[in-house]
Short mmCIF file of C-alpha atoms in Angstrom, two decimals:
data_model
loop_
_atom_site.label_atom_id
_atom_site.label_comp_id
_atom_site.label_asym_id
_atom_site.label_seq_id
_atom_site.Cartn_x
_atom_site.Cartn_y
_atom_site.Cartn_z
CA MET K 1 -12.76 33.33 -16.07
CA ILE K 2 -15.67 33.58 -13.39
CA LYS K 3 -12.99 32.58 -11.50
CA LEU K 4 -10.57 35.20 -11.86
CA VAL K 5 -13.00 37.89 -12.58
CA PHE K 6 -14.61 37.14 -8.98
CA LEU K 7 -11.21 36.98 -7.70
CA LEU K 8 -10.40 40.32 -9.34
CA LYS K 9 -13.68 41.97 -7.03
CA ILE K 10 -11.79 40.55 -3.67
CA ILE K 11 -8.53 42.79 -5.14
CA ALA K 12 -10.23 45.43 -5.72
CA SER K 13 -12.25 45.40 -2.65
CA SER K 14 -9.09 45.21 -0.33
CA ASP K 15 -5.94 46.46 -0.02
CA ILE K 16 -3.20 44.92 -1.78
CA GLN K 17 -1.36 43.95 1.03
CA SER K 18 -4.27 41.49 2.22
CA VAL K 19 -4.53 39.60 -1.06
CA LYS K 20 -0.49 39.83 -0.54
CA ASN K 21 -0.42 37.73 2.81
CA ARG K 22 -3.01 35.80 1.27
CA LEU K 23 -0.38 34.67 -1.37
CA LYS K 24 2.40 34.21 1.47
CA LEU K 25 -0.38 31.94 3.30
CA ILE K 26 -1.41 29.99 0.50
CA GLU K 27 2.39 29.26 -0.62
CA ASN K 28 3.21 28.33 2.99
CA GLU K 29 0.02 25.49 2.64
CA ILE K 30 1.75 23.96 -0.73
CA ASP K 31 5.04 23.93 1.17
CA SER K 32 3.41 21.60 3.75
CA ILE K 33 1.67 20.01 1.66
CA GLU K 34 4.31 19.20 -0.75
CA ASN K 35 6.29 17.82 2.17
CA SER K 36 3.16 16.01 3.13
CA LEU K 37 2.74 14.33 -0.34
CA ASN K 38 6.54 13.41 -0.25
CA THR K 39 6.80 11.91 3.11
CA ASN K 40 3.13 9.47 1.95
CA PHE K 41 4.29 9.01 -1.00
CA ARG K 42 8.11 7.79 0.06
CA ILE K 43 5.41 5.45 2.54
CA MET K 44 3.43 4.49 -0.09
CA GLU K 45 6.96 3.09 -1.41
CA GLN K 46 7.49 1.74 1.09
CA PHE K 47 5.12 -0.65 1.57
CA GLU K 48 5.30 -1.64 -2.20
CA LYS K 49 8.65 -2.05 -1.47
CA GLN K 50 7.64 -4.78 1.40
CA ALA K 51 4.20 -6.54 -0.67
CA SER K 52 6.48 -6.84 -3.29
CA LEU K 53 8.87 -8.92 -1.25
CA ILE K 54 5.85 -10.99 0.32
CA ASN K 55 4.62 -11.51 -2.95
CA LYS K 56 8.00 -13.10 -4.23
CA ILE K 57 8.20 -15.47 -0.84
CA ILE K 58 4.62 -16.53 -1.09
CA GLN K 59 5.39 -17.05 -4.56
CA LYS K 60 8.73 -19.06 -3.79
CA SER K 61 6.93 -21.01 -0.63
CA ARG K 62 4.32 -22.58 -3.00
CA ASN K 63 7.22 -23.60 -5.38
CA CYS K 64 8.70 -25.28 -2.32
CA SER K 65 9.88 -28.52 -2.60
CA GLU K 66 8.61 -29.71 0.44
CA LEU K 67 5.23 -30.06 0.39
CA SER K 68 5.19 -31.49 -2.91
CA GLN K 69 7.30 -33.97 -0.68
CA LEU K 70 4.92 -34.05 2.23
CA GLU K 71 1.93 -34.60 -0.69
CA ALA K 72 3.55 -37.42 -2.36
CA GLU K 73 4.53 -39.14 1.71
CA LYS K 74 1.22 -39.10 2.50
CA THR K 75 -0.22 -40.14 -1.37
CA ARG K 76 2.11 -43.45 -0.86
CA LEU K 77 1.44 -44.11 2.67
CA GLN K 78 -2.67 -43.51 1.92
CA ASN K 79 -2.09 -46.21 -1.09
CA ASP K 80 0.55 -48.15 1.37
CA GLN K 81 -1.34 -51.60 2.68
CA ASN K 82 1.34 -52.75 4.77
CA ASN K 83 0.54 -50.36 7.55
CA LEU K 84 3.49 -50.42 9.58
CA VAL K 85 5.80 -47.95 8.94
CA THR K 86 9.62 -47.82 9.36
CA HIS K 87 10.84 -45.81 12.90
CA GLY K 88 8.11 -48.17 14.80
CA LYS K 89 5.52 -45.81 13.70
CA SER K 90 2.03 -47.25 12.84
CA LYS K 91 0.82 -45.82 9.01
CA GLU K 92 -2.06 -43.62 11.23
CA GLN K 93 0.99 -41.70 12.95
CA ALA K 94 2.83 -40.96 10.30
CA LEU K 95 0.38 -40.01 8.20
CA ASN K 96 -1.20 -37.55 11.36
CA GLU K 97 2.38 -36.38 11.86
CA ILE K 98 2.41 -35.51 7.60
CA LEU K 99 -1.36 -34.04 8.00
CA VAL K 100 -0.08 -31.64 10.48
CA LYS K 101 3.17 -30.69 8.52
CA ILE K 102 1.30 -30.16 5.37
CA ALA K 103 -1.48 -27.38 7.48
CA LEU K 104 1.09 -25.97 9.59
CA LYS K 105 2.22 -25.00 5.39
CA TYR K 106 -0.98 -24.17 4.12
CA THR K 107 -0.97 -21.98 8.36
CA GLU K 108 2.24 -20.57 7.08
CA PHE K 109 1.09 -19.80 3.14
CA TYR K 110 -2.74 -17.99 4.38
CA ALA K 111 -0.70 -15.51 7.01
CA GLN K 112 1.91 -14.55 4.50
CA GLU K 113 -1.44 -13.71 2.38
CA LYS K 114 -2.87 -12.36 5.39
CA HIS K 115 0.02 -10.33 5.71
CA TYR K 116 0.08 -9.27 2.01
CA ASN K 117 -3.34 -7.70 1.47
CA GLU K 118 -2.56 -6.15 4.72
CA VAL K 119 -0.04 -4.55 2.66
CA GLU K 120 -1.88 -3.94 -0.43
CA PHE K 121 -4.07 -2.35 1.51
CA GLU K 122 -2.21 0.20 3.45
CA VAL K 123 -0.51 0.61 -0.53
CA ASN K 124 -3.94 2.17 -1.02
CA LYS K 125 -4.54 3.72 1.66
CA TYR K 126 -0.98 6.70 0.60
CA ARG K 127 -2.10 6.12 -3.32
CA CYS K 128 -6.02 7.64 -1.80
CA ILE K 129 -3.82 10.67 0.55
CA VAL K 130 -0.68 11.02 -1.84
CA ASP K 131 -3.94 11.17 -4.63
CA MET K 132 -5.92 13.87 -2.11
CA TYR K 133 -2.66 15.89 -1.94
CA ARG K 134 -2.06 16.48 -5.43
CA VAL K 135 -5.75 17.49 -6.25
CA THR K 136 -5.27 20.30 -3.15
CA LEU K 137 -1.92 21.16 -4.01
CA GLN K 138 -3.29 21.78 -7.68
CA SER K 139 -5.87 23.60 -6.68
CA LEU K 140 -3.69 25.84 -4.07
CA LYS K 141 -1.67 26.82 -7.21
CA THR K 142 -4.24 27.82 -9.37
CA THR K 143 -5.92 29.63 -6.68
CA GLN K 144 -2.09 31.12 -6.50
CA ALA K 145 -1.16 31.72 -10.07
CA ASP K 146 -5.44 33.60 -10.20
CA LEU K 147 -4.61 35.68 -6.97
CA GLN K 148 -1.28 37.09 -8.48
CA ARG K 149 -2.28 37.95 -11.51
CA ALA K 150 -4.89 39.47 -10.60
CA LEU K 151 -2.93 41.36 -7.90
CA GLU K 152 -0.44 42.24 -11.68
CA ARG K 153 -3.80 44.00 -13.22
CA LYS K 154 -4.08 46.30 -10.02
#
């Protein structure tokens, strides 16, 4: 109510054309913010889809039987009393190869998780931007409605 009284005093002390100009500026600003809001919302949705896809890849990779097979082979070799392994490799060589493959798999997992976290950060950033636009838009629409009511009363 205080805001409306303030706006009425502004209108009373100024001419109607300047209030109409102010309303036009507010309408343009509302259009601009709505466009920005929609653009940022679409970007945020794209990041959310990307995060969902990455998460599915991570889950699928974690359930991958290849890593389980490598871990099982490593355990088998560690428990094996024989120092010679097939294909002319020593037990130590075979273990080292398996450990490298396991390390590469975990490196892939960590890279995927890092990428997922980066995408989630972007999603959260765009959520904040969208929220800011919504608050600004609501404020402008309230001001616009107050000015229009004040104009109608004059």
